[in-house]
Tab-separated table of C-alpha atoms and ligand atoms in Angstrom:
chain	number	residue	atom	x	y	z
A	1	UNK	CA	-37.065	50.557	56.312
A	2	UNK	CA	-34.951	49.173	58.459
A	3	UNK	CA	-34.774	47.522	61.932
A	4	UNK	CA	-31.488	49.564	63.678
A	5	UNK	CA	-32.690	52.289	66.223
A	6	UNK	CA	-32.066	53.763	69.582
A	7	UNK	CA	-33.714	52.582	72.578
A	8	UNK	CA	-32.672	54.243	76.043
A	9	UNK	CA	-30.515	55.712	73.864
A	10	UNK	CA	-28.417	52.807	72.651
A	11	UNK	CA	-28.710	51.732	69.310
A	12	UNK	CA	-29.990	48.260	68.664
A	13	UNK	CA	-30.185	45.925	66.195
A	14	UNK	CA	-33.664	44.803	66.537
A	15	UNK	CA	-34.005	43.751	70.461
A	16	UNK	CA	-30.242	43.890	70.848
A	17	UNK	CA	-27.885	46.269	71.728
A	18	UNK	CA	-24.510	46.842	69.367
A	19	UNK	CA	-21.882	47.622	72.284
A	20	UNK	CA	-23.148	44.490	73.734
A	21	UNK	CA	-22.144	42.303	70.437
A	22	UNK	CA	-18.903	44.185	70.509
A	23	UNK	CA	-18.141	43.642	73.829
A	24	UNK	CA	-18.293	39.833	73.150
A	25	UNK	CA	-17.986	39.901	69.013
A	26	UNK	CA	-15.381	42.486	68.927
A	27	UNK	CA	-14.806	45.186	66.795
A	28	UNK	CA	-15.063	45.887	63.654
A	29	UNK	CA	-18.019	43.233	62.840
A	30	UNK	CA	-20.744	43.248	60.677
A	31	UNK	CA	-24.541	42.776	62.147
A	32	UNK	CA	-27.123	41.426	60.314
A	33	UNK	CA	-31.406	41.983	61.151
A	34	UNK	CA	-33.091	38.803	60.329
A	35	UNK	CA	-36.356	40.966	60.331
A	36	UNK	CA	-35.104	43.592	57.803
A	37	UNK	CA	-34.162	40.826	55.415
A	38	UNK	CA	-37.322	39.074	55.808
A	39	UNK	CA	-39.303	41.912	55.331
A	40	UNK	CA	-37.763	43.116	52.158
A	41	UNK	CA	-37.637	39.546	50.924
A	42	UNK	CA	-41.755	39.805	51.197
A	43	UNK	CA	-42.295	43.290	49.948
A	44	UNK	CA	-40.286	41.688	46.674
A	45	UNK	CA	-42.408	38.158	47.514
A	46	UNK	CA	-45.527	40.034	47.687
A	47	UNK	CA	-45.437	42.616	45.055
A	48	UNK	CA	-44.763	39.942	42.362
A	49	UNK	CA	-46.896	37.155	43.341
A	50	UNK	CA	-49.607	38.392	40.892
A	51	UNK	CA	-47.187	37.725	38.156
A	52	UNK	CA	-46.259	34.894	38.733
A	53	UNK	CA	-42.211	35.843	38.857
A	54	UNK	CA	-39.499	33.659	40.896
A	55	UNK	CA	-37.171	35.922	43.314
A	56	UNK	CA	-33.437	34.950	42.830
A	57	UNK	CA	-31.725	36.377	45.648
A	58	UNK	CA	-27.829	38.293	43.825
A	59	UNK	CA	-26.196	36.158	46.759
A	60	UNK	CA	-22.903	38.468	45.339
A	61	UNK	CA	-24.655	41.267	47.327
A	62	UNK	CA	-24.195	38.906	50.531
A	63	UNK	CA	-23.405	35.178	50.277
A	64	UNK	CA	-22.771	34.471	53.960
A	65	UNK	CA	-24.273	31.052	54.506
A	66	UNK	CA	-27.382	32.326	57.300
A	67	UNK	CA	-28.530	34.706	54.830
A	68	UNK	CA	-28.797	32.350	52.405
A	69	UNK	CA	-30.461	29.490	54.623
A	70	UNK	CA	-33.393	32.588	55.772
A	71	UNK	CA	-33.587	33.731	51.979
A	72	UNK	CA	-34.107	30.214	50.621
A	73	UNK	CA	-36.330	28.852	53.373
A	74	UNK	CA	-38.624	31.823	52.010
A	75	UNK	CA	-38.433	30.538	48.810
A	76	UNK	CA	-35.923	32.438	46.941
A	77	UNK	CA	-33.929	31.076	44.243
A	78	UNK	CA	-30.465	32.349	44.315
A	79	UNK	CA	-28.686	34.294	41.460
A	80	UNK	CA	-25.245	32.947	41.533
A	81	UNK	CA	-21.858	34.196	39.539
A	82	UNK	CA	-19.279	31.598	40.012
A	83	UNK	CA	-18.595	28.093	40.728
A	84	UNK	CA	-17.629	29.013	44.109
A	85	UNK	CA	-20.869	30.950	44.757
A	86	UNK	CA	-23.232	28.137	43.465
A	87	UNK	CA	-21.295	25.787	45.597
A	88	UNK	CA	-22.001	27.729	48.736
A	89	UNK	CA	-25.677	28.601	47.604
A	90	UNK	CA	-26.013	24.499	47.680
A	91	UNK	CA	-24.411	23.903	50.867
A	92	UNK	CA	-26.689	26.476	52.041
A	93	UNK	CA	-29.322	24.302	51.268
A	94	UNK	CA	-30.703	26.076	48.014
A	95	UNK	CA	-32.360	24.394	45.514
A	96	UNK	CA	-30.349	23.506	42.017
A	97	UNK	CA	-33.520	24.313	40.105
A	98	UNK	CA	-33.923	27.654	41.757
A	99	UNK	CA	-29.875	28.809	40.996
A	100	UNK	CA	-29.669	31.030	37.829
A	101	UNK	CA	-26.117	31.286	36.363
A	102	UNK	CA	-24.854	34.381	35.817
A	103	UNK	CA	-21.352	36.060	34.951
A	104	UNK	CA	-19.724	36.847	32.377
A	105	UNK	CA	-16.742	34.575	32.581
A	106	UNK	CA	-17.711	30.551	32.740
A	107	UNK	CA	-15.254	27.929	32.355
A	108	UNK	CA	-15.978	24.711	31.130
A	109	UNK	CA	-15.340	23.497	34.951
A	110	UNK	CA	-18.007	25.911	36.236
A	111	UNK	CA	-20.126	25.052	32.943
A	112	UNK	CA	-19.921	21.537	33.744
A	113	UNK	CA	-20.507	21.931	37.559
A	114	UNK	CA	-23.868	23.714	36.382
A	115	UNK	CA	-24.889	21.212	34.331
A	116	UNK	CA	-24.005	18.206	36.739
A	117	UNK	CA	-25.996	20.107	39.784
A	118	UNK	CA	-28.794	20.826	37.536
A	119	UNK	CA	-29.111	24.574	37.735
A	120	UNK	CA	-32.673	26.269	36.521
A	121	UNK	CA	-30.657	27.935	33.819
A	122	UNK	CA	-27.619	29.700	32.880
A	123	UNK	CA	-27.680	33.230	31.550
A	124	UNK	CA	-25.349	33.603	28.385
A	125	UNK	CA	-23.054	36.646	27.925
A	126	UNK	CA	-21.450	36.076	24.721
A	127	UNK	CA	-21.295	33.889	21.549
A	128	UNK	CA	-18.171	32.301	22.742
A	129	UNK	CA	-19.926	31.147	26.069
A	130	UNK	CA	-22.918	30.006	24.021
A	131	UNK	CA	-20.489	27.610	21.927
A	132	UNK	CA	-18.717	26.562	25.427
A	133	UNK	CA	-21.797	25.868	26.813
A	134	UNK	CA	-22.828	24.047	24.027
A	135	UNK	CA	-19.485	21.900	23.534
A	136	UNK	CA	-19.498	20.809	27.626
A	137	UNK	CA	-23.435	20.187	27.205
A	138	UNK	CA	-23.250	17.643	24.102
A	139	UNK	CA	-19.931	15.809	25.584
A	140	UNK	CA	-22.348	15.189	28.415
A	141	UNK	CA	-25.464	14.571	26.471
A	142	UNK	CA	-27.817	16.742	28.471
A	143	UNK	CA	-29.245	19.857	26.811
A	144	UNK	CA	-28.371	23.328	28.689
A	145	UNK	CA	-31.258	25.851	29.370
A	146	UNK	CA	-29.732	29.313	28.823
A	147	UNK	CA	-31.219	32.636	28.731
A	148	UNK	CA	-29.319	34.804	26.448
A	149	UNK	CA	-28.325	38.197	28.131
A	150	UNK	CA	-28.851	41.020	26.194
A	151	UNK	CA	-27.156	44.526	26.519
A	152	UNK	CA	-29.943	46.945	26.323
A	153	UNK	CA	-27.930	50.484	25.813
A	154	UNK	CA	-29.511	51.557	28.268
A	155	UNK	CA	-28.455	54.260	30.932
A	156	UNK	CA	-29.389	53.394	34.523
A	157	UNK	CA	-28.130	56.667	35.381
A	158	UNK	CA	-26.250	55.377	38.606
A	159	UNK	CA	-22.037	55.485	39.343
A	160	UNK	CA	-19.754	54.386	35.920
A	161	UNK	CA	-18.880	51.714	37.838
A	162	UNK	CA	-21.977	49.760	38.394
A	163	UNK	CA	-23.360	50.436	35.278
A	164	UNK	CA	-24.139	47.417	33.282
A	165	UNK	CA	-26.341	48.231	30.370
A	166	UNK	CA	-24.363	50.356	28.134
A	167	UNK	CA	-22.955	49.385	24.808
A	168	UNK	CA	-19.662	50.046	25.910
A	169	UNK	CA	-19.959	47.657	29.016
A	170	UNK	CA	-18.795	43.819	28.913
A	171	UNK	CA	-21.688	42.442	29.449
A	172	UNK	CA	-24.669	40.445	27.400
A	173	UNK	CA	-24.807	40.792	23.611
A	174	UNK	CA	-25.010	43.657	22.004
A	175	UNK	CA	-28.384	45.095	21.136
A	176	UNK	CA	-28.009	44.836	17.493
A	177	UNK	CA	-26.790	41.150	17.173
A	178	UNK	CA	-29.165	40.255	19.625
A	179	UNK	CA	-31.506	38.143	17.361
A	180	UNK	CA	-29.167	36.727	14.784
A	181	UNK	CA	-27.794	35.160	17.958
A	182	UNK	CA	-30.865	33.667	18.955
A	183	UNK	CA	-31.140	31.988	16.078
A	184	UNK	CA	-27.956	30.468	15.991
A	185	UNK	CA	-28.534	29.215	19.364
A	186	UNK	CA	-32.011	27.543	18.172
A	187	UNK	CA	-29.976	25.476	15.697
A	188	UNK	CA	-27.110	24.159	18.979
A	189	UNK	CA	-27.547	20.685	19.452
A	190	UNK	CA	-26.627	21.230	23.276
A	191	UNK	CA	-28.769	24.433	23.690
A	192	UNK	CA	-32.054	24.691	25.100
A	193	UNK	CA	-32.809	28.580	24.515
A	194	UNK	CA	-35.047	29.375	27.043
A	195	UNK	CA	-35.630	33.837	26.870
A	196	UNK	CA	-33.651	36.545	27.212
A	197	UNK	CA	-32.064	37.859	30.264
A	198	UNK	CA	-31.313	41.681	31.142
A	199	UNK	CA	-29.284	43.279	34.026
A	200	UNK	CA	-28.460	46.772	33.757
A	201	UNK	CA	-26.880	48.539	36.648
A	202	UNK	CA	-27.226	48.044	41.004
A	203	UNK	CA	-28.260	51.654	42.496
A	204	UNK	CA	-30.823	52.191	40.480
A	205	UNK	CA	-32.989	55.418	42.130
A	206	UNK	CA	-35.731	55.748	38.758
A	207	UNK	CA	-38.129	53.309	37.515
A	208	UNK	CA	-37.438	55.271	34.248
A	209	UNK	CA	-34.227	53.035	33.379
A	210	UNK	CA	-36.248	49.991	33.930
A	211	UNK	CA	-39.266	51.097	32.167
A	212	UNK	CA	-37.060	51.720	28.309
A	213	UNK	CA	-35.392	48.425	29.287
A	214	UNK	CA	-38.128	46.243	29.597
A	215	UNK	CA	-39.971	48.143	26.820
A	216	UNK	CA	-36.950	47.344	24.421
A	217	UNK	CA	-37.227	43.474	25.463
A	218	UNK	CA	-41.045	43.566	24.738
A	219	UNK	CA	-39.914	44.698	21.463
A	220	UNK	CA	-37.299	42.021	21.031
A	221	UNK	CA	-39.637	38.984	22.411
A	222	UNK	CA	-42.025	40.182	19.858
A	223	UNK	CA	-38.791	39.943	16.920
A	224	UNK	CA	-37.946	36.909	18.385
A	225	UNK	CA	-40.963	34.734	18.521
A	226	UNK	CA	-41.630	36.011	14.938
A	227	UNK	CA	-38.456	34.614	13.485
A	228	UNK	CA	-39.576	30.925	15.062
A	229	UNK	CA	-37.324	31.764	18.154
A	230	UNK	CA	-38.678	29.868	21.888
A	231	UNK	CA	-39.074	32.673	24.863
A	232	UNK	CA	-40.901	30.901	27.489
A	233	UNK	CA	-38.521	32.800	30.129
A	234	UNK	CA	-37.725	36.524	31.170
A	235	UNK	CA	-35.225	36.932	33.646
A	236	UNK	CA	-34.902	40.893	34.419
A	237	UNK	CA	-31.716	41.128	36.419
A	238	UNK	CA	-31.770	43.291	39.815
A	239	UNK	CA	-30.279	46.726	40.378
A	240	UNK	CA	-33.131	48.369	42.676
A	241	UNK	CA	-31.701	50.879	44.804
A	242	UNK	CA	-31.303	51.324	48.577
A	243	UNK	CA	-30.953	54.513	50.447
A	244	UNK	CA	-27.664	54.921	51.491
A	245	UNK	CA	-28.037	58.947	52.217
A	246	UNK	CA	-30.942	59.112	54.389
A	247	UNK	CA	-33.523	62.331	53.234
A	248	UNK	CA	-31.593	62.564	50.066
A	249	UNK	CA	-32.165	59.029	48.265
A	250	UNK	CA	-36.024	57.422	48.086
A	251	UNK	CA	-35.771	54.482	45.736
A	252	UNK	CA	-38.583	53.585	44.796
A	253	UNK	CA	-40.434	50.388	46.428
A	254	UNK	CA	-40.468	46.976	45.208
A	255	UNK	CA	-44.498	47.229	44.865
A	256	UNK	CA	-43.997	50.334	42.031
A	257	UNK	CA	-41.252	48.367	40.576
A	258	UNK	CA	-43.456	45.305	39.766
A	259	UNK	CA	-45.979	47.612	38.472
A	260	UNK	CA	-43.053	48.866	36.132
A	261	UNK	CA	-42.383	45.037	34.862
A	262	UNK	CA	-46.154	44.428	34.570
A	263	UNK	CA	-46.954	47.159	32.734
A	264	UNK	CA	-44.530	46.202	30.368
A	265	UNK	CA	-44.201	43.125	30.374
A	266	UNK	CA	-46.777	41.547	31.930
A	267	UNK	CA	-49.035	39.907	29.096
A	268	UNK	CA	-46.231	38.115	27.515
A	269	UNK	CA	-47.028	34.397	28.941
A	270	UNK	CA	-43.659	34.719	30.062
A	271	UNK	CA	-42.008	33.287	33.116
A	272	UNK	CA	-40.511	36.129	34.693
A	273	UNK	CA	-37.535	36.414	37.399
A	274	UNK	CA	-36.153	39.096	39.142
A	275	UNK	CA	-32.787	38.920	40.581
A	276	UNK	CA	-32.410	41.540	43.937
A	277	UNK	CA	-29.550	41.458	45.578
A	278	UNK	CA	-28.859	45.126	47.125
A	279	UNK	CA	-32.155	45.740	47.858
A	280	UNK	CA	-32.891	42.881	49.418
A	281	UNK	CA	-29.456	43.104	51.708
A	282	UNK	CA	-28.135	46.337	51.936
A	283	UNK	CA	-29.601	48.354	55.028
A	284	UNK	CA	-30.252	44.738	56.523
A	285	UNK	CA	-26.919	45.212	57.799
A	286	UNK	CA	-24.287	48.238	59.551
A	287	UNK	CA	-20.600	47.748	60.231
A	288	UNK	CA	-19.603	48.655	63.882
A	289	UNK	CA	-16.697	50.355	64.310
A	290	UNK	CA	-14.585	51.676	67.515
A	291	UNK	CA	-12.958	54.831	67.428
A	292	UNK	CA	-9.321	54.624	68.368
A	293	UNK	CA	-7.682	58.179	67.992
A	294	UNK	CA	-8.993	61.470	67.753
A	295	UNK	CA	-6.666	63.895	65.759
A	296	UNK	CA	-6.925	67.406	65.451
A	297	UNK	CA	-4.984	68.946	62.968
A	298	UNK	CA	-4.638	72.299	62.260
A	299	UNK	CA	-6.821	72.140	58.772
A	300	UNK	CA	-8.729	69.005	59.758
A	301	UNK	CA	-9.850	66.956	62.706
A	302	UNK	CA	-9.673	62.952	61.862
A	303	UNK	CA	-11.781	60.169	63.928
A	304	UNK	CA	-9.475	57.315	63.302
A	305	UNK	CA	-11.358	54.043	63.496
A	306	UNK	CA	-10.728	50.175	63.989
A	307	UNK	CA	-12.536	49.492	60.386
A	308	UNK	CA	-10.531	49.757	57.091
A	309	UNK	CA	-11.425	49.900	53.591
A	310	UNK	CA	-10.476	46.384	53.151
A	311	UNK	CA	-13.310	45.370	55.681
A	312	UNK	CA	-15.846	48.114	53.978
A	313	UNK	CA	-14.497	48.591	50.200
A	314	UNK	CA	-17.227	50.617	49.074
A	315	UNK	CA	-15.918	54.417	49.673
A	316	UNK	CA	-12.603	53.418	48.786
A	317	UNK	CA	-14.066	51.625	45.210
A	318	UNK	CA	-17.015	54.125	44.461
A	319	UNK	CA	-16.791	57.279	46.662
A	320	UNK	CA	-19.684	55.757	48.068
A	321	UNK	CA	-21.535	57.311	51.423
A	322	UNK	CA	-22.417	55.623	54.453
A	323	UNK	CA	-24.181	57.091	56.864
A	324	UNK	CA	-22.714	57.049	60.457
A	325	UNK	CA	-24.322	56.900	63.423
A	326	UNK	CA	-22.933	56.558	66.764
A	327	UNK	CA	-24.476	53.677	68.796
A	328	UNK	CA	-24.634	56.024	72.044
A	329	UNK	CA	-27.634	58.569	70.954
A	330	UNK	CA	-26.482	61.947	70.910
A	331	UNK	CA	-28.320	65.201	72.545
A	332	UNK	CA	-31.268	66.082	70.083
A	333	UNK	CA	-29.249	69.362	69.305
A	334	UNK	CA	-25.700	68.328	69.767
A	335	UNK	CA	-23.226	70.017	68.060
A	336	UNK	CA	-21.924	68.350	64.853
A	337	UNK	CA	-18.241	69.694	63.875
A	338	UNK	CA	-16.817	68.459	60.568
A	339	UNK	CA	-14.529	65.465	60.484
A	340	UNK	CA	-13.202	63.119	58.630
A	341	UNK	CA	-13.730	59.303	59.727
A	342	UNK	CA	-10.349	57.209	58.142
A	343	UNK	CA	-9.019	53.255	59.187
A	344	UNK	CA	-6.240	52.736	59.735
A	345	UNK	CA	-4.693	51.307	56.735
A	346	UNK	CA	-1.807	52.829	54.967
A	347	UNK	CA	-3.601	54.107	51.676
A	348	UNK	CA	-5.053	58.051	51.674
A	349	UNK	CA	-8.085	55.931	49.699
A	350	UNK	CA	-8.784	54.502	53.453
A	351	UNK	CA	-11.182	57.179	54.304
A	352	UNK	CA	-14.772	56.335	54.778
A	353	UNK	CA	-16.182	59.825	54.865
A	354	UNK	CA	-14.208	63.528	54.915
A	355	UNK	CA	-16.054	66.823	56.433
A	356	UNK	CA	-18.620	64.620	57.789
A	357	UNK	CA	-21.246	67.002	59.894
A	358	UNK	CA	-21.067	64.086	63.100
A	359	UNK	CA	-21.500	64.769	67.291
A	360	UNK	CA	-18.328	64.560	69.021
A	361	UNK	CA	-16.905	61.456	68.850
A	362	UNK	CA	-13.932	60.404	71.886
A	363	UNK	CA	-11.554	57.598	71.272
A	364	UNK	CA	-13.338	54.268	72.749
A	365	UNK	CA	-16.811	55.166	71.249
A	366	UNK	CA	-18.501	53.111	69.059
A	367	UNK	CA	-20.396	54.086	65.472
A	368	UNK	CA	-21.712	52.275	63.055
A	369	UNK	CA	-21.912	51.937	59.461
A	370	UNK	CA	-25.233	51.922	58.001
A	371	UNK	CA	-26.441	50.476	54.917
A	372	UNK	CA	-23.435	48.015	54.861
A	373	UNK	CA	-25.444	44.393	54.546
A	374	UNK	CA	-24.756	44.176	50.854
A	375	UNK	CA	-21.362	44.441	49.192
A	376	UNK	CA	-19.575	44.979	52.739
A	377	UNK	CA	-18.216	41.237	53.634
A	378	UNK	CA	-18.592	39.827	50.657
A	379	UNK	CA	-15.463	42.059	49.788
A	380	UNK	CA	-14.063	42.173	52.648
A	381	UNK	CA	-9.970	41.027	52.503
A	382	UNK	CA	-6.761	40.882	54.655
A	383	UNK	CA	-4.828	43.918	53.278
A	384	UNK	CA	-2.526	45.032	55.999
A	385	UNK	CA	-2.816	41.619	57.535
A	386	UNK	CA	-6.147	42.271	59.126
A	387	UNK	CA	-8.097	39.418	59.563
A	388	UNK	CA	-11.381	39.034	57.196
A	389	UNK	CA	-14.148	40.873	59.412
A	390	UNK	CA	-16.490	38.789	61.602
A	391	UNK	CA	-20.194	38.863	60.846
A	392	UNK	CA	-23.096	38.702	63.093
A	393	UNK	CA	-26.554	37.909	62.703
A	394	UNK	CA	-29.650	39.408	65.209
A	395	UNK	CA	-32.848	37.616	65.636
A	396	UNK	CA	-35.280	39.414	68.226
A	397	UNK	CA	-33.030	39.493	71.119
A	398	UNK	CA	-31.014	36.818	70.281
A	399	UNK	CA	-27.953	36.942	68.136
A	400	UNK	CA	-25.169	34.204	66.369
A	401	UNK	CA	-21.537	34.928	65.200
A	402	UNK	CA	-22.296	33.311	61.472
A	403	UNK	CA	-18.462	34.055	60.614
A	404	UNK	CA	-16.297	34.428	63.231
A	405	UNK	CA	-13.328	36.397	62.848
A	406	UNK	CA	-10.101	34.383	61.550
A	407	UNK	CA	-7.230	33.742	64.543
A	408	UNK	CA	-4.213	35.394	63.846
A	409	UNK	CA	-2.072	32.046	62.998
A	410	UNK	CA	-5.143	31.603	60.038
A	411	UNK	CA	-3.649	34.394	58.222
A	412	UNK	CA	-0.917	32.553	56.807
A	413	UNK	CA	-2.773	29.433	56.960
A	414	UNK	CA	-2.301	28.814	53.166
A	415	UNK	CA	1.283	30.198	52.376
A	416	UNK	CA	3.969	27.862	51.903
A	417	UNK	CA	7.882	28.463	52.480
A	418	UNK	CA	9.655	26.926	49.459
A	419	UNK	CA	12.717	24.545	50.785
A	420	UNK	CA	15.161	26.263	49.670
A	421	UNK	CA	13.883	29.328	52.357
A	422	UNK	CA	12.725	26.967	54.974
A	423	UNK	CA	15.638	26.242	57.367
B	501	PLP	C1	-25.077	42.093	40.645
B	501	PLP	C2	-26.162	41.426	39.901
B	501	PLP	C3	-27.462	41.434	40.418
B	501	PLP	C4	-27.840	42.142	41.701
B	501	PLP	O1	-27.735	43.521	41.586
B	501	PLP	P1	-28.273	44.456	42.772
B	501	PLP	O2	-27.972	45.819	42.304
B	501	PLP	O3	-27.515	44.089	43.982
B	501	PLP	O4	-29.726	44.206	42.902
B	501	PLP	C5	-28.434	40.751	39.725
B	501	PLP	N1	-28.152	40.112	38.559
B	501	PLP	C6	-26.904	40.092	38.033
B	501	PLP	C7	-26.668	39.358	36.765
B	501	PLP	C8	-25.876	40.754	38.681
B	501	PLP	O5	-24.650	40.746	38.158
């Protein structure tokens, strides 16, 4: 559920209406509802508070510094997967103990930054990370609580590309080396092995995926504990689906999810996090869009629009589906002619949606993107030297730019003629 509807037949987000943040945002620009993010922060707060488990908000979904200071003043921890990202979570004002670590790619500098902040624990991808963890933790005499990720082989059954759990995917250790692994660890000086951590795919429409996942890490706690090995900690990754395709997609809610993890998992003494980042985000937030041209072609009519796939990347990187909706209401029955909805950018992959079944839109009209809170801005860039996208966040009926959209002389703000160029 979500908090963008029509009222007098202008769609708002929450109390406020989108042409009027265009008018005085501009377009394209992101818009955030404060109450959809609360609410499906709770429904995750609420459904595992009988087990105990910490929420660590995927800020990769959406890292933009309001979302974080909401999320966090709720309590979340914050899942971070980068130096960068854990330095933003704490000048957001999160808590080192409640950032977890992830990614599969640490340097020692990021290793070290962890350590120095004091991070609740870092989640291990590979043996080589374990020993580079280990090296930076003993030249700094502290001890570093990991998690060691394991690579269930599992198949979330969602797009190639955001599918984590496979065998044939780079991340965690593999299945079958899991526990001579763990051991190893036990014996590193700068190692604190603290449990196992999982993540295996974003999209995730079946609790069936989940279910054989966690069921294989009951398994391997069990192995684990037997062979002398500490798991105090469970961290189970994120990966809940949203629906991007209204009528066609019901994910299931975070309240059968937890039932999912405590059925499985529950009666392990275990401290368990989860780590939702889409589900939490994603139809928190549309992209609003003006339509410049209409173009009908012989074959095809195209709505050309002021948003590109370098402000929205998700059709362009996964044939993903937005819905569109356009922020005047249409007629109850008006008539919805195919079209396809492009930005302007010079690549044919610039196309948000082709033979789209959408009322009439006219050249000045707005629409919005729906489902576009998570994975939208985060990877947003400047192809085609269009400024990184503003973003917008609604509270009741008020509402706050919480990135404004770069000036024009900030695009080249970091290049640098060499002298021999420079006259
Ligand atoms: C991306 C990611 C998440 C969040 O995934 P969602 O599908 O957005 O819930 C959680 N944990 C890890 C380790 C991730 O890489």
């Amino acid at each position: 559920m979500h908090h963008f509807s029509y009222i007098d037949g202008r769609l708002h987000a929450e109390s406020v209406p989108l042409d009027r943040i265009a008018a005085e945002v501009g377009t394209p620009c992101y818009v955030y509802s404060t109450a959809t993010l609360t609410r499906h922060y709770r429904a995750f707060a609420d459904a595992f508070a009988g087990l105990g488990a910490s929420i660590c908000y995927a800020m990769k979904a959406n890292g933009n510094r309001a979302v974080l200071r909401l999320l966090t003043g709720m309590g979340s921890g914050v899942d971070v997967v980068s130096g960068g990202e854990m330095a933003l979570a704490l000048a957001a004002g999160a808590p080192a103990g409640r950032i977890v670590f992830s990614g599969v790619g640490k340097t020692e500098d990021e290793i070290a930054a962890a350590l120095q902040a004091g991070v609740h624990q870092l989640n291990v991808e590979s043996e080589p990370e374990l020993d580079a963890i280990d090296t930076v933790a003993r030249r700094m005499g502290v001890k570093a609580p990991v998690a060691i990720r394991v690579n269930p082989d599992v198949d979330a059954a969602t797009h190639a590309k955001i599918t984590t759990g496979k065998a044939e995917n780079k991340f965690g250790i593999e299945w079958t080396s899991a526990r001579q692994v763990f051991r190893r660890a036990m014996t590193l000086e700068g190692i604190a092995v603290k449990g196992a951590a999982i993540h295996i795919g974003s999209q995730i429409l079946d609790l069936g995926p989940f279910e054989a996942a966690f069921l294989k890490v009951r398994d391997l706690v069990a192995m684990l504990r037997a062979d002398g090995v500490t798991v105090e900690r469970l961290d189970l990754g994120g990966g809940l689906g949203v629906p991007y395709h209204q009528g066609d997609e019901s994910p299931p809610p975070p309240a059968a999810y937890a039932e999912v993890v405590r059925r499985t998992l529950g009666d392990l003494g275990c401290a368990l996090t989860i780590e939702p980042g889409r589900a939490i985000a994603g139809n928190a937030g549309v992209l609003v869009s003006r339509v410049i041209y209409r173009k009908d072609g012989i074959t095809r009519t195209f709505a050309v629009v002021d948003a590109a796939m370098n402000d929205l990347m998700r059709p362009a990187l996964y044939d993903a589906w937005h819905d569109i909706w356009p922020v005047v209401e249409p007629p109850a029955h008006a008539e919805r002619p195919l079209v396809d909805v492009v930005g302007p950018v010079c690549e044919t992959t610039d196309t948000f949606a082709r033979d789209r079944a959408l009322p009439p839109v006219a050249p000045g009209d707005l629409i919005a993107f729906m489902t576009a809170g998570a994975y939208g801005a985060v990877m947003a860039n400047q192809y085609n030297g269009r400024p990184l996208v503003p973003e917008v966040l609604v509270d009741g009926d008020r509402f706050h730019v919480v990135r404004r959209r770069p000036r024009l002389e900030d695009l080249a703000a970091l290049e640098d003629l060499p002298p021999w160029l420079a006259d």
